[in-house]
PDB file of C-alpha atoms in Angstrom:
ATOM      1  CA  UNK G  19       4.984 -36.388 -19.632  1.00 88.00           C
ATOM      2  CA  UNK G  20       5.320 -33.431 -22.280  1.00 92.00           C
ATOM      3  CA  UNK G  21       3.639 -31.266 -19.627  1.00 95.00           C
ATOM      4  CA  UNK G  22       6.578 -31.230 -18.213  1.00 95.00           C
ATOM      5  CA  UNK G  23       8.396 -29.360 -20.594  1.00 95.00           C
ATOM      6  CA  UNK G  24       6.719 -26.764 -20.167  1.00 96.00           C
ATOM      7  CA  UNK G  25       5.927 -27.023 -16.541  1.00 97.00           C
ATOM      8  CA  UNK G  26       9.540 -26.866 -15.127  1.00 97.00           C
ATOM      9  CA  UNK G  27      10.932 -23.714 -17.062  1.00 97.00           C
ATOM     10  CA  UNK G  28       8.263 -22.032 -15.823  1.00 98.00           C
ATOM     11  CA  UNK G  29       8.888 -23.053 -11.888  1.00 98.00           C
ATOM     12  CA  UNK G  30      12.337 -22.188 -12.843  1.00 98.00           C
ATOM     13  CA  UNK G  31      11.385 -19.015 -14.244  1.00 98.00           C
ATOM     14  CA  UNK G  32       8.670 -18.299 -11.327  1.00 98.00           C
ATOM     15  CA  UNK G  33      11.424 -19.146  -8.599  1.00 98.00           C
ATOM     16  CA  UNK G  34      14.319 -17.388 -10.178  1.00 98.00           C
ATOM     17  CA  UNK G  35      11.538 -14.400  -9.991  1.00 98.00           C
ATOM     18  CA  UNK G  36      11.500 -14.466  -6.286  1.00 98.00           C
ATOM     19  CA  UNK G  37      14.360 -15.231  -5.296  1.00 98.00           C
ATOM     20  CA  UNK G  38      16.122 -12.283  -7.509  1.00 97.00           C
ATOM     21  CA  UNK G  39      13.748 -10.288  -5.455  1.00 96.00           C
ATOM     22  CA  UNK G  40      13.903 -11.300  -2.372  1.00 94.00           C
ATOM     23  CA  UNK G  41      17.484 -10.503  -2.334  1.00 95.00           C
ATOM     24  CA  UNK G  42      16.922  -7.161  -4.087  1.00 93.00           C
ATOM     25  CA  UNK G  43      14.895  -6.655  -0.504  1.00 90.00           C
ATOM     26  CA  UNK G  44      17.642  -7.821   1.506  1.00 90.00           C
ATOM     27  CA  UNK G  45      19.771  -5.014  -0.323  1.00 91.00           C
ATOM     28  CA  UNK G  46      17.779  -2.225  -0.333  1.00 90.00           C
ATOM     29  CA  UNK G  47      17.422  -3.342   3.950  1.00 83.00           C
ATOM     30  CA  UNK G  48      13.686  -3.632   3.429  1.00 82.00           C
ATOM     31  CA  UNK G  49      13.642  -5.948   6.602  1.00 77.00           C
ATOM     32  CA  UNK G  50      16.198  -4.378   9.010  1.00 79.00           C
ATOM     33  CA  UNK G  51      13.890  -3.041  10.952  1.00 75.00           C
ATOM     34  CA  UNK G  52      10.447  -4.835  11.580  1.00 68.00           C
ATOM     35  CA  UNK G  53       8.777  -3.626  14.687  1.00 73.00           C
ATOM     36  CA  UNK G  54       9.748  -0.151  14.886  1.00 75.00           C
ATOM     37  CA  UNK G  55       7.368   1.139  11.887  1.00 70.00           C
ATOM     38  CA  UNK G  56       4.613  -0.517  14.444  1.00 71.00           C
ATOM     39  CA  UNK G  57       5.074   1.097  16.998  1.00 73.00           C
ATOM     40  CA  UNK G  58       5.247   4.616  15.456  1.00 72.00           C
ATOM     41  CA  UNK G  59       1.992   4.670  14.154  1.00 70.00           C
ATOM     42  CA  UNK G  60       1.039   4.046  17.811  1.00 73.00           C
ATOM     43  CA  UNK G  61       3.037   6.521  19.250  1.00 71.00           C
ATOM     44  CA  UNK G  62       2.916   9.888  16.237  1.00 58.00           C
ATOM     45  CA  UNK G  63      -1.709   8.105  17.257  1.00 54.00           C
ATOM     46  CA  UNK G  64      -0.660   8.883  21.506  1.00 55.00           C
ATOM     47  CA  UNK G  65       0.547  11.954  21.087  1.00 56.00           C
ATOM     48  CA  UNK G  66      -1.784  13.577  18.441  1.00 60.00           C
ATOM     49  CA  UNK G  67      -4.191  13.225  21.212  1.00 58.00           C
ATOM     50  CA  UNK G  68      -2.177  14.414  24.290  1.00 53.00           C
TER      51      UNK G  68
END
């Protein structure tokens, strides 16, 4: 039972850290365009060869 007094605050701190990190990433537009960077690598590589 005493382990719960340790584990619950630790889990709340970790969960709030992950929520804060996720909200920071959304605010800084990290998830706006997920496909273009992957395609840009292929297009740049193809343009260098020709």
